PDB file of C-alpha atoms in Angstrom:
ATOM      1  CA  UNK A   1     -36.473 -28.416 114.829  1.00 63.00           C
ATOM      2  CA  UNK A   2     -38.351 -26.095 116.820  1.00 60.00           C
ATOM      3  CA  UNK A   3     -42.180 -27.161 117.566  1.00 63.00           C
ATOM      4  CA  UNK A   4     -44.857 -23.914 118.212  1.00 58.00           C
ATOM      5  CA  UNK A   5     -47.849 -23.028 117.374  1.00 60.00           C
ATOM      6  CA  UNK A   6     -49.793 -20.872 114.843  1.00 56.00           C
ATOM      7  CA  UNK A   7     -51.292 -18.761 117.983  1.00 59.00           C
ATOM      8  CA  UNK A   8     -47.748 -18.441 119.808  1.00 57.00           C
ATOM      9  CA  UNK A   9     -46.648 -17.151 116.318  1.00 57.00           C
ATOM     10  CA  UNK A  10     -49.127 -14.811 116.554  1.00 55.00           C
ATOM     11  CA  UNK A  11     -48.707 -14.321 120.015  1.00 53.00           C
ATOM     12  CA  UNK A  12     -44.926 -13.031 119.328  1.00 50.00           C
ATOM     13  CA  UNK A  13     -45.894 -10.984 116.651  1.00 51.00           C
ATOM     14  CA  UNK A  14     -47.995  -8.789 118.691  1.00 52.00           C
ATOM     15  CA  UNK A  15     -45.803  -8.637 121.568  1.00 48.00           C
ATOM     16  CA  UNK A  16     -43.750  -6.507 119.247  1.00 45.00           C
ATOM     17  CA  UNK A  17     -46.314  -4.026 118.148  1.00 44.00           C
ATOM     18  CA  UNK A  18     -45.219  -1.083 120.537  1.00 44.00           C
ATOM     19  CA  UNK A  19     -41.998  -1.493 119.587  1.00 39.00           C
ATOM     20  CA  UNK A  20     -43.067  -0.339 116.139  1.00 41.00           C
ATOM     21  CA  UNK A  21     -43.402   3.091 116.189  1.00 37.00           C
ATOM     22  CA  UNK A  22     -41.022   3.689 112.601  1.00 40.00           C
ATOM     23  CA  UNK A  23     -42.388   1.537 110.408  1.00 43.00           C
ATOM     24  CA  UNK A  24     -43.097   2.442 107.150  1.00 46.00           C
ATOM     25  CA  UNK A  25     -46.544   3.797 106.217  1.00 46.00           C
ATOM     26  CA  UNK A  26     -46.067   3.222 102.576  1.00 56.00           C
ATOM     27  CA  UNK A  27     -46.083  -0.865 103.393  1.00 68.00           C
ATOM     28  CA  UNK A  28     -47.275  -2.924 100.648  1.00 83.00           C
ATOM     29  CA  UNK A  29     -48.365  -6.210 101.235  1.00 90.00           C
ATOM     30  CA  UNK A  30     -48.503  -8.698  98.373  1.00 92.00           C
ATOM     31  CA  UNK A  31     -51.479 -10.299  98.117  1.00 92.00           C
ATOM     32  CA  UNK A  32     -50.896 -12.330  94.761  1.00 93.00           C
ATOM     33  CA  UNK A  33     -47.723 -14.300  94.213  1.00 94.00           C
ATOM     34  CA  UNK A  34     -46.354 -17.073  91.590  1.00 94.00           C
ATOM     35  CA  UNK A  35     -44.036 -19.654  92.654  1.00 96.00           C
ATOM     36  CA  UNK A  36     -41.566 -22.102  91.285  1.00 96.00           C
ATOM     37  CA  UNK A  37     -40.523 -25.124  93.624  1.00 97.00           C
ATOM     38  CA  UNK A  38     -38.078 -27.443  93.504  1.00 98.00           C
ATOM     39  CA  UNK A  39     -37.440 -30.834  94.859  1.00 98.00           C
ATOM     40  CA  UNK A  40     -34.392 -33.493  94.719  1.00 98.00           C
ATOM     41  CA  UNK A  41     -32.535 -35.833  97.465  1.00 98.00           C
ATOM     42  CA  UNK A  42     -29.417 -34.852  97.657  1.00 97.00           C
ATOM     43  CA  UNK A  43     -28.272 -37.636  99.769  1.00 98.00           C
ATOM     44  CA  UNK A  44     -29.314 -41.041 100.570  1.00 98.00           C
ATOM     45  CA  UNK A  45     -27.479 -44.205 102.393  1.00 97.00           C
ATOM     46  CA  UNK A  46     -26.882 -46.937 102.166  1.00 97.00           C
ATOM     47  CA  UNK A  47     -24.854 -47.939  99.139  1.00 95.00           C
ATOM     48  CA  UNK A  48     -27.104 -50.442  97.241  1.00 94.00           C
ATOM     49  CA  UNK A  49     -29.911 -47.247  97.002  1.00 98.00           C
ATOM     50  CA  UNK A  50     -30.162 -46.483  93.497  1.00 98.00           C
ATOM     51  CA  UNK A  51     -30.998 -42.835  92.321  1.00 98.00           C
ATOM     52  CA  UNK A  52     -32.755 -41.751  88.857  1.00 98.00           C
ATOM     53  CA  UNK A  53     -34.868 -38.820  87.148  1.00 98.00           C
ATOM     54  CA  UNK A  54     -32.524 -35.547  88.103  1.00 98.00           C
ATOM     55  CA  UNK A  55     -33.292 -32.716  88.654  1.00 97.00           C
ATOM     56  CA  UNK A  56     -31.395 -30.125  86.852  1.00 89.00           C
ATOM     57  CA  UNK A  57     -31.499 -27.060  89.110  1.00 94.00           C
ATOM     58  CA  UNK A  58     -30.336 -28.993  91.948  1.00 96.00           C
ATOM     59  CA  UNK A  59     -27.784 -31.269  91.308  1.00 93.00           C
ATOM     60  CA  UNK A  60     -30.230 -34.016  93.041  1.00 97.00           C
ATOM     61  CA  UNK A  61     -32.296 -36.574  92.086  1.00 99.00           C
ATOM     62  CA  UNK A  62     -36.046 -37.367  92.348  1.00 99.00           C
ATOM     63  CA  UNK A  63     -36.738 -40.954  92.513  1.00 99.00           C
ATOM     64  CA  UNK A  64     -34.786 -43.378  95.415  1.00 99.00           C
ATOM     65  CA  UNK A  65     -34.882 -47.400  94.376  1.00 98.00           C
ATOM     66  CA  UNK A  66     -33.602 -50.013  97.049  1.00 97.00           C
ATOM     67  CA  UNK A  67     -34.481 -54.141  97.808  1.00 95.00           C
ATOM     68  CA  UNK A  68     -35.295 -56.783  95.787  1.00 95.00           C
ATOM     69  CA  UNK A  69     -38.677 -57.874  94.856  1.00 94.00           C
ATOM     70  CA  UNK A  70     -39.624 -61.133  97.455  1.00 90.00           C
ATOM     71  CA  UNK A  71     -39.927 -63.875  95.398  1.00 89.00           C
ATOM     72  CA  UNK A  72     -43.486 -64.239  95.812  1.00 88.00           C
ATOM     73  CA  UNK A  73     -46.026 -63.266  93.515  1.00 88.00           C
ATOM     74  CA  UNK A  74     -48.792 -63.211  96.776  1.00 83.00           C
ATOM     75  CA  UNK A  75     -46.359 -60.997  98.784  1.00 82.00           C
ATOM     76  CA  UNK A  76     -45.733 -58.924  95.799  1.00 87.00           C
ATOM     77  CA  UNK A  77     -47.591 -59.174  92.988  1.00 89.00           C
ATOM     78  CA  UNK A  78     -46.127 -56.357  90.672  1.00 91.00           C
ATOM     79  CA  UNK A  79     -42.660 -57.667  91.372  1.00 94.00           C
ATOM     80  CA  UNK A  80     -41.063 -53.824  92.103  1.00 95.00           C
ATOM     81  CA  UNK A  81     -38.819 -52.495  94.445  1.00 96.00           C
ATOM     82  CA  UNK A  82     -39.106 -49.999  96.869  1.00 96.00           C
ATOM     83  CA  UNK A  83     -38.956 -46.626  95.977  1.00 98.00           C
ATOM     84  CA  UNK A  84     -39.711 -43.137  97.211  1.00 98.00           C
ATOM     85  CA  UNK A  85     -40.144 -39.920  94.492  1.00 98.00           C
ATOM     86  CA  UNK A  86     -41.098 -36.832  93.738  1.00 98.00           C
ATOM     87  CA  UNK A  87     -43.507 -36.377  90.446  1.00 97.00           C
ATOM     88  CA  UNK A  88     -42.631 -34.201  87.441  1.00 97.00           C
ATOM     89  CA  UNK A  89     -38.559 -34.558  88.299  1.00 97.00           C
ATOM     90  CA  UNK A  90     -39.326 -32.333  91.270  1.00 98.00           C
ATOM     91  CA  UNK A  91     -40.510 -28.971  89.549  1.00 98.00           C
ATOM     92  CA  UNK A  92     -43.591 -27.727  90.207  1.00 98.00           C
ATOM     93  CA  UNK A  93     -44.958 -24.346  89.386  1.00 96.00           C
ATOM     94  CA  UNK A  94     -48.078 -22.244  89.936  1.00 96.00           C
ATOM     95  CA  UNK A  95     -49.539 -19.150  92.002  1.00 95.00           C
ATOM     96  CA  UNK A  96     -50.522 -18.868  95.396  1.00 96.00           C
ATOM     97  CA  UNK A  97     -52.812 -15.637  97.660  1.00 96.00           C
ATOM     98  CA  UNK A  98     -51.787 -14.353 100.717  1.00 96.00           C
ATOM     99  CA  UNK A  99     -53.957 -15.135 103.551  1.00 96.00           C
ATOM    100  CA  UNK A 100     -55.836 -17.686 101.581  1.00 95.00           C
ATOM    101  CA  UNK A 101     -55.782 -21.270 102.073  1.00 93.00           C
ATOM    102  CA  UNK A 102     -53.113 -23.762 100.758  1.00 97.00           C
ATOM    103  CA  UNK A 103     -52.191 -24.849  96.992  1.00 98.00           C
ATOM    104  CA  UNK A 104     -51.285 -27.883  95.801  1.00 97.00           C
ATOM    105  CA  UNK A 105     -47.570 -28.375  94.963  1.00 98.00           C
ATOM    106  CA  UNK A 106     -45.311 -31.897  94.661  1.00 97.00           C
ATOM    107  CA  UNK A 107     -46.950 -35.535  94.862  1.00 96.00           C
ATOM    108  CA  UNK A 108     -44.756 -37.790  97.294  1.00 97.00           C
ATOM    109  CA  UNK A 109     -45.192 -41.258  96.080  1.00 96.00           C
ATOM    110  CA  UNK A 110     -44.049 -43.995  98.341  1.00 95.00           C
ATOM    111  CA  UNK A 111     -43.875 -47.725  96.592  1.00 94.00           C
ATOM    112  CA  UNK A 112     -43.943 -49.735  99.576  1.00 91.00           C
ATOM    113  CA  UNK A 113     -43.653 -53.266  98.470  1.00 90.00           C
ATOM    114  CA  UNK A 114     -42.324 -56.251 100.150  1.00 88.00           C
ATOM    115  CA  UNK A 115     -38.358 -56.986  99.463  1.00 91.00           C
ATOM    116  CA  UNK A 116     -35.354 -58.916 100.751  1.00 91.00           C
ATOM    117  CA  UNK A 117     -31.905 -57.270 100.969  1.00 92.00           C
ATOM    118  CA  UNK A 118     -30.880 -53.556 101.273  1.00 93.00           C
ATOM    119  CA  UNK A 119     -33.375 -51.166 102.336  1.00 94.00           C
ATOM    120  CA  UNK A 120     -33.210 -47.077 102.312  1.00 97.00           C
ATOM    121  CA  UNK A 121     -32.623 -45.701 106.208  1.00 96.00           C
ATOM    122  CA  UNK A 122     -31.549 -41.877 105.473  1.00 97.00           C
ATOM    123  CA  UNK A 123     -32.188 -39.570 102.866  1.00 98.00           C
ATOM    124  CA  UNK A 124     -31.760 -35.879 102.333  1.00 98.00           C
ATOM    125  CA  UNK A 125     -34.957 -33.692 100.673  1.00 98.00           C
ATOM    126  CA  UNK A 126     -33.685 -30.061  99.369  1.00 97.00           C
ATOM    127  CA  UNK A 127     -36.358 -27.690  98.574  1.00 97.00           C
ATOM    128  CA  UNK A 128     -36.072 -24.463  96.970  1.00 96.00           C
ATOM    129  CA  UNK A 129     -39.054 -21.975  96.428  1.00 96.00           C
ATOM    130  CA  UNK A 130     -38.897 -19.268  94.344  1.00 95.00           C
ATOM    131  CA  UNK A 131     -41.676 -16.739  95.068  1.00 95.00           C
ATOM    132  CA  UNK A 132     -42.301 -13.748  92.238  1.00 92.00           C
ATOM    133  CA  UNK A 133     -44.799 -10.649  93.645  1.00 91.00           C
ATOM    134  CA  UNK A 134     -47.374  -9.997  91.305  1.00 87.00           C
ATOM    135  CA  UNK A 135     -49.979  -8.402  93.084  1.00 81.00           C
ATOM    136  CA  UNK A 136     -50.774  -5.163  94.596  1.00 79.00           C
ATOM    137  CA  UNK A 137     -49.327  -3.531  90.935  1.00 59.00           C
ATOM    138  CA  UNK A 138     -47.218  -2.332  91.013  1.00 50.00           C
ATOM    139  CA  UNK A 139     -45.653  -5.229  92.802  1.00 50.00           C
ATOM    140  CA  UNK A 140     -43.894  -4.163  96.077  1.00 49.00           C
ATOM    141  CA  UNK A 141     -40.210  -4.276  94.491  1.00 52.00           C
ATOM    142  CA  UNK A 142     -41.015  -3.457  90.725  1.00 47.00           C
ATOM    143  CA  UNK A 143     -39.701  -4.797  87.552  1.00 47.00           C
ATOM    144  CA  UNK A 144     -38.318  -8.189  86.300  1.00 47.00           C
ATOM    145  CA  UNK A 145     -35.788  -8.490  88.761  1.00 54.00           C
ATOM    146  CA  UNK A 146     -38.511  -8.499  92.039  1.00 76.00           C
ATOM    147  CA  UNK A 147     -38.273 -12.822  92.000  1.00 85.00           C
ATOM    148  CA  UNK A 148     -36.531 -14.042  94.755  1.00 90.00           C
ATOM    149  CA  UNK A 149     -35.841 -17.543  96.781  1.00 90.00           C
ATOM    150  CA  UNK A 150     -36.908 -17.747 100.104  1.00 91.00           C
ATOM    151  CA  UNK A 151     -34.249 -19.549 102.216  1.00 91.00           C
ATOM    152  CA  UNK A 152     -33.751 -23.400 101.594  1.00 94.00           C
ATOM    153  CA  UNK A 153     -35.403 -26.004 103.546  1.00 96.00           C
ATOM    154  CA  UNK A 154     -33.401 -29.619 103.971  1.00 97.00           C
ATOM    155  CA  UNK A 155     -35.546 -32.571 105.034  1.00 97.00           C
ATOM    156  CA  UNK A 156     -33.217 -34.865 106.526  1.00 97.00           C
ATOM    157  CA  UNK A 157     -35.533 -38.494 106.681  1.00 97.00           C
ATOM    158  CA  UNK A 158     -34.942 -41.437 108.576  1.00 95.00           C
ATOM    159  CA  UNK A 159     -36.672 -44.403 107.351  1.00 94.00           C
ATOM    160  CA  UNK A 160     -37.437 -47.456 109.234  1.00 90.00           C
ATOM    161  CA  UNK A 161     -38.032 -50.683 106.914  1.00 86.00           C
ATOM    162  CA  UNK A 162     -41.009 -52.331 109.429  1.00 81.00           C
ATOM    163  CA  UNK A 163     -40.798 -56.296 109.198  1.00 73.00           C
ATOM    164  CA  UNK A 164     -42.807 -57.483 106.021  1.00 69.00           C
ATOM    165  CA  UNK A 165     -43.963 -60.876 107.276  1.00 62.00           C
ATOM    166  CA  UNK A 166     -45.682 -60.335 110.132  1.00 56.00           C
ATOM    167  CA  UNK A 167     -48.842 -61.803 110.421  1.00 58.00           C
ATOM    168  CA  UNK A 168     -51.484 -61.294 113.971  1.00 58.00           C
ATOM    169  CA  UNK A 169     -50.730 -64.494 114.811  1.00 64.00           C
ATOM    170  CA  UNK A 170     -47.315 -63.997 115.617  1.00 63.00           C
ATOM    171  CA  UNK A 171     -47.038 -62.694 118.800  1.00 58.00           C
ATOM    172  CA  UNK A 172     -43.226 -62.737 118.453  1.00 56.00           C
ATOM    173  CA  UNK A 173     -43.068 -59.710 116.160  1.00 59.00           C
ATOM    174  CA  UNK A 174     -44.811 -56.330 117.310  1.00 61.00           C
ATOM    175  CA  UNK A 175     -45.413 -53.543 114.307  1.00 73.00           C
ATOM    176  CA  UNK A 176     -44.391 -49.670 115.928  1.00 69.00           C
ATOM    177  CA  UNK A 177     -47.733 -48.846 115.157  1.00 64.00           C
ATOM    178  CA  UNK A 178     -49.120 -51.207 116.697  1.00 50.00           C
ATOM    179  CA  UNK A 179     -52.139 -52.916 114.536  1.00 49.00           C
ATOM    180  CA  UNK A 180     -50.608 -53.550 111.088  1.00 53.00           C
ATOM    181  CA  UNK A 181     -51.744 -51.113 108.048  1.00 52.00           C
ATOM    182  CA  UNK A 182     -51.915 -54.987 106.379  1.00 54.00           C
ATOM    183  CA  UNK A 183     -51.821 -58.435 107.622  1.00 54.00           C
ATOM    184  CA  UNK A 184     -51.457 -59.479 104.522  1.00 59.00           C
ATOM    185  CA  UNK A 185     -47.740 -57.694 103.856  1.00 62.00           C
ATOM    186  CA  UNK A 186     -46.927 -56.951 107.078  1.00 69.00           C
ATOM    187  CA  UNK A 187     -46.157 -53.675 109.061  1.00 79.00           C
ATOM    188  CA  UNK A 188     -45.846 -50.289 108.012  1.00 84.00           C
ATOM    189  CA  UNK A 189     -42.776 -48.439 107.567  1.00 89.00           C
ATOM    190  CA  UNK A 190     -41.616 -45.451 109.046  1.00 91.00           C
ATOM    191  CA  UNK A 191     -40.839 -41.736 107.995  1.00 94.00           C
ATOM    192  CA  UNK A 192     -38.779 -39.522 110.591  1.00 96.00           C
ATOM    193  CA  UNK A 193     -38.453 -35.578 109.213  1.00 96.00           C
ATOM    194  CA  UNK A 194     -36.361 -33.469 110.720  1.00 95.00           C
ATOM    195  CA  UNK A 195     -36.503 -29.698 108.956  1.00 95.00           C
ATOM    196  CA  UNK A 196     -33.730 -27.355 108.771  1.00 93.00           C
ATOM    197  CA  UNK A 197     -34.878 -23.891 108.399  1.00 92.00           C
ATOM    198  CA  UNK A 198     -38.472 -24.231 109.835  1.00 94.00           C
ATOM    199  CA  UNK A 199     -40.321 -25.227 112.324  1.00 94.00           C
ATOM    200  CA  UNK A 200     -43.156 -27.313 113.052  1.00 95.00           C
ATOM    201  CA  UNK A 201     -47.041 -26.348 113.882  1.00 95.00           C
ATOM    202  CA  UNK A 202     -48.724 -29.337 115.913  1.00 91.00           C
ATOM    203  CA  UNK A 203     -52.115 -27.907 115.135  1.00 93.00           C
ATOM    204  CA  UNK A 204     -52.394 -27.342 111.763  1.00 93.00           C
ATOM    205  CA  UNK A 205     -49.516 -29.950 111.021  1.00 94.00           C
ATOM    206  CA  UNK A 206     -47.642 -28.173 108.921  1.00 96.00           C
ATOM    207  CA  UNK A 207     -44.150 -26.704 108.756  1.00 97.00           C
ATOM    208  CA  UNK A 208     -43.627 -23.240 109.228  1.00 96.00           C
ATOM    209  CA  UNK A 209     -41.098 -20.720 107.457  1.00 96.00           C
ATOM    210  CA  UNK A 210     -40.796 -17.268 108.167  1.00 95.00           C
ATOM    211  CA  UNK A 211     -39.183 -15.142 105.627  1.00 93.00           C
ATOM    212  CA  UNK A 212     -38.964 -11.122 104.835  1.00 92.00           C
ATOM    213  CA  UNK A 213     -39.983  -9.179 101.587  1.00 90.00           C
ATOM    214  CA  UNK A 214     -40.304  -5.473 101.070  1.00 87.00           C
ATOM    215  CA  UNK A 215     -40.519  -4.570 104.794  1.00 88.00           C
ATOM    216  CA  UNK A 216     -42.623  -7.305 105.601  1.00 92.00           C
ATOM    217  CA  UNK A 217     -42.979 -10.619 107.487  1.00 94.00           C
ATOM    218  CA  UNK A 218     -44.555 -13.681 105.798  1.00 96.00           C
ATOM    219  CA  UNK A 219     -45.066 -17.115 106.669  1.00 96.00           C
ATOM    220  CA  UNK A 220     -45.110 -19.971 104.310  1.00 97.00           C
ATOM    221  CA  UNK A 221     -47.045 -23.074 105.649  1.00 97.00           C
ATOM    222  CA  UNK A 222     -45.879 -26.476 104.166  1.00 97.00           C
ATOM    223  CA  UNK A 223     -48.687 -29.238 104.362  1.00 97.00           C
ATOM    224  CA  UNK A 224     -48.402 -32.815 103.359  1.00 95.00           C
ATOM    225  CA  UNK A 225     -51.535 -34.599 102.934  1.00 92.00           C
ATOM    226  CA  UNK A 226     -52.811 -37.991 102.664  1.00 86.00           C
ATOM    227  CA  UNK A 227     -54.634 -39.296  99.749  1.00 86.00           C
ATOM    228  CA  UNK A 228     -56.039 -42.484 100.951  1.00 81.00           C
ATOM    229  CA  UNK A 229     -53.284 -45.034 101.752  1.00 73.00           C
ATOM    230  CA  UNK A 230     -52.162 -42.979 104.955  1.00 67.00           C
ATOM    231  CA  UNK A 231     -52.600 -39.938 107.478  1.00 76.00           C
ATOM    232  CA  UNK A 232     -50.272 -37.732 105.971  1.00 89.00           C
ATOM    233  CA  UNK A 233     -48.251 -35.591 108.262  1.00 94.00           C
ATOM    234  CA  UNK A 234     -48.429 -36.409 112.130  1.00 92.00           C
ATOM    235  CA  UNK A 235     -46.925 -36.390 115.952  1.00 94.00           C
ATOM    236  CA  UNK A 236     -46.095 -40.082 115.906  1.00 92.00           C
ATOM    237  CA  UNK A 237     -46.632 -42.396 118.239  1.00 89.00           C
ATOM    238  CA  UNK A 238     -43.821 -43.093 121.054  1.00 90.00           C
ATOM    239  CA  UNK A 239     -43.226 -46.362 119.601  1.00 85.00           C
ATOM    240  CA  UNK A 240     -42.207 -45.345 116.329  1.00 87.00           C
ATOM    241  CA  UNK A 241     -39.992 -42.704 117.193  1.00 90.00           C
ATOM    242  CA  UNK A 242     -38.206 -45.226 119.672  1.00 87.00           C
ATOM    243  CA  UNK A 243     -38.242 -47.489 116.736  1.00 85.00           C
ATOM    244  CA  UNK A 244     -36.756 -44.881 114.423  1.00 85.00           C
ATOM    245  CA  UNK A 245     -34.186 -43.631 117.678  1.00 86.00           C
ATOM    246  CA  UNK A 246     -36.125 -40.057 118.255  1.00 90.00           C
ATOM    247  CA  UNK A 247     -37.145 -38.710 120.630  1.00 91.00           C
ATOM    248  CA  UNK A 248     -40.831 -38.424 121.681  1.00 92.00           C
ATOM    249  CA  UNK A 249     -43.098 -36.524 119.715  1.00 93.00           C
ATOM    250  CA  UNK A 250     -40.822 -36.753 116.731  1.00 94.00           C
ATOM    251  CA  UNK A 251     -42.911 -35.912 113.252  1.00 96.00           C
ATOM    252  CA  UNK A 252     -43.119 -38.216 110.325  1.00 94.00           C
ATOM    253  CA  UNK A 253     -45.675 -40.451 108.135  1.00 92.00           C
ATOM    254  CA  UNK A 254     -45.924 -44.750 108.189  1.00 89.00           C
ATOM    255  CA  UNK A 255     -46.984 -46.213 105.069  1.00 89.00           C
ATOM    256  CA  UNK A 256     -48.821 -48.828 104.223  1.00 85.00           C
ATOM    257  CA  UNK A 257     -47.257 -51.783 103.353  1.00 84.00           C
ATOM    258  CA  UNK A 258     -48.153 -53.555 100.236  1.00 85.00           C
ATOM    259  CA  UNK A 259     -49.163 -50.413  98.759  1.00 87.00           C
ATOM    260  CA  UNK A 260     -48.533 -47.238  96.484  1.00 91.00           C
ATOM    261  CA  UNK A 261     -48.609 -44.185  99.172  1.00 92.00           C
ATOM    262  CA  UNK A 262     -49.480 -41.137  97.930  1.00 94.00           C
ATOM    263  CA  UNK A 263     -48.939 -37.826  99.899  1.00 95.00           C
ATOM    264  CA  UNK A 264     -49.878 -34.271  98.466  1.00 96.00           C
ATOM    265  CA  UNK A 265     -47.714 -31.927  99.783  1.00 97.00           C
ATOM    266  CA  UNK A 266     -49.553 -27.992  99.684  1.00 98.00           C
ATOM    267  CA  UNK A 267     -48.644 -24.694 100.772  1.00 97.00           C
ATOM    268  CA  UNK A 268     -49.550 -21.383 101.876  1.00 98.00           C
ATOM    269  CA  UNK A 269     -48.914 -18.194 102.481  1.00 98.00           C
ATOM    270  CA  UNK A 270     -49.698 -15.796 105.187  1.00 97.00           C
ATOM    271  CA  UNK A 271     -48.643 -11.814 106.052  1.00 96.00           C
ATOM    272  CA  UNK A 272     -47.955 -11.427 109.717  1.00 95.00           C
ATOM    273  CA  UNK A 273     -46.625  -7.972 109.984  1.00 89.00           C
ATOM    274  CA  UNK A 274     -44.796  -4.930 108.943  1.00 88.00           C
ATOM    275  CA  UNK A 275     -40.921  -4.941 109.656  1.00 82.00           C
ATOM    276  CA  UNK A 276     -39.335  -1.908 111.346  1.00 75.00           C
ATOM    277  CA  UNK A 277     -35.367  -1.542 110.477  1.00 64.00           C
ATOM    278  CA  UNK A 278     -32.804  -3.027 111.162  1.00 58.00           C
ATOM    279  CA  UNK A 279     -35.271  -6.028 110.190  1.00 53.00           C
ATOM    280  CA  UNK A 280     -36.795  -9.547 110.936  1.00 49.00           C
ATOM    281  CA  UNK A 281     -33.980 -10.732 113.332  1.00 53.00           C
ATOM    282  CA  UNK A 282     -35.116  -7.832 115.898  1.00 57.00           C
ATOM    283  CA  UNK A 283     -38.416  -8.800 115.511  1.00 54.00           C
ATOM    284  CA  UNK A 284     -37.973 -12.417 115.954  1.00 56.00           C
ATOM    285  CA  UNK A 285     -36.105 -11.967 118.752  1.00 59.00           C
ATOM    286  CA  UNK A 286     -37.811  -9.470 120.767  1.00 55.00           C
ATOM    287  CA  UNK A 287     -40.911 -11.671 120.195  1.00 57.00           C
ATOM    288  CA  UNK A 288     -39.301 -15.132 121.437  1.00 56.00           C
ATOM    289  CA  UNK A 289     -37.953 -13.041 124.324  1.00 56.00           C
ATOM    290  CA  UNK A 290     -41.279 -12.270 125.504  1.00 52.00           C
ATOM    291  CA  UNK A 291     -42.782 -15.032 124.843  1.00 50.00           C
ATOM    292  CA  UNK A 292     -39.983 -16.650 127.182  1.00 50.00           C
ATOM    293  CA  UNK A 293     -40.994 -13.756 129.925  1.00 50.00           C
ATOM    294  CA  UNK A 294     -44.505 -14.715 130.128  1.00 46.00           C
ATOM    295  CA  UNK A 295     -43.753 -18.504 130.124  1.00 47.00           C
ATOM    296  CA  UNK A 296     -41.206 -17.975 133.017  1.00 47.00           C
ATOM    297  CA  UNK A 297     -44.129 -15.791 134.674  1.00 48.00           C
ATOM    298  CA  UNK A 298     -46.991 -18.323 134.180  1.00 47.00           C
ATOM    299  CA  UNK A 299     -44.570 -20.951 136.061  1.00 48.00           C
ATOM    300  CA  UNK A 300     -43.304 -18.893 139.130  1.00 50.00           C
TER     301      UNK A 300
END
């Protein structure tokens, strides 16, 4: 997964701009766009993970089950498994502005409850977003056939099941995290995401995926929030990603444990720049290369 920044995005972009000396001066940028996303695993180990809810488009499902309730009404006083889903079978629709801040898409919900005997550690997330151009109008590719899918993006998770007695006192036992999210229920557990087909923004933690539309460059911005129970999205700590066997500065979530998690994921959408032919892969490149140039300059 590559890891930048929102200014070396930027910074590539302009790199570019006297390279641009055909591009079109009839460009139309969208400003007003409605979306359809949607969500399903597509993959999950071990065997002894249950699956349920489908969704349709996909061939996936939305809602992962695994463990047994500990029997121990203090531990876990509902008596559920584990379980990890997406809400509303993993369809979500709505309408999002260019250049305006992010909308809210999929709730991640994350029933973290203390179990005995098989526990989730991998899972595969397939998202597809369908964008439709409705603004300038005419939109910049008119009619009913201007919808289109920007390319997929697979979340491959590891998940670390944290130990679900520990207690301060035991000095035997050390949570990734280091101070428990409960001392009640123990440590929390761990989310590794690894994203094919964007990258990842350590400032404005969010994943970032460039696509093309009518001659020009977007980015979408994919943000998942917390909602109480947890800091959303984040660089973890060197512990956990040893814990979870990544490398340093690997990107994830911990849960609390004992608890329903909650993450809001959001997204956005911003215009970078026109696209001369032959297209975005020119652009791209030329920019990275640059990029590279100065970075090689800055160091001699």
């Amino acid at each position: 997964m590559i890891m930048f920044t929102a200014k070396r995005l930027l910074t590539a972009a302009c790199l570019t701009a006297p390279l641009l000396v055909s591009a079109s001066a009839n460009a139309i940028i969208v400003t007003d766009w409605n979306y359809e996303l949607n969500s399903a695993f597509t993959a999950y180990e071990p065997a002894g993970v249950d699956a349920s809810i489908p969704n349709a488009s996909l061939g996936g499902f939305t809602r992962l089950e695994w463990g047994d309730p500990v029997n121990n009404t203090d531990l876990n006083p509902t008596q559920q498994r584990s379980s990890l889903s997406v809400d509303n079978a993993g369809l979500n629709t709505g309408s999002v502005q260019t250049n305006q801040g992010p909308v809210d898409t999929s709730i991640y919900t994350h029933n973290n409850f203390v179990i005995t005997g098989t526990a989730l550690t991998a899972a595969t997330l397939f998202d597809v977003l369908t964008l439709d151009p409705e603004l300038p109008d005419p939109p910049a590719v008119p009619g009913p056939g201007d919808s289109f899918s920007a390319p997929p993006l697979t979340f491959e998770i590891e998940f670390i099941e944290t130990p679900n007695f520990w207690h301060p006192t035991d000095t035997a036992i050390l949570c990734p995290e280091g101070v428990p999210w409960s001392e009640t229920f123990g440590c929390g557990d761990i989310f590794v995401l690894n994203v094919e087909g964007a990258g990842f923004d350590s400032e404005t933690l969010s994943f970032i995926q460039l696509f093309p539309f009518a001659g020009e460059l977007y980015a979408a911005s994919i943000f998942l929030h917390d909602t109480g129970t947890g800091p959303g999205l984040q660089v973890l700590s060197d512990a956990a990603c040893a814990r979870a066997g990544a490398e340093s500065g690997c990107v994830g979530m911990v849960t609390a444990e004992g608890l329903v998690n909650q993450f809001q994921a959001a997204f956005s959408i911003t215009h970078l720049r026109t696209i001369p032919e032959p297209g975005v892969l020119a652009l791209m490149a030329l920019g990275l290369l640059a990029m590279g140039g100065l970075q090689r300059k800055r160091s001699a």
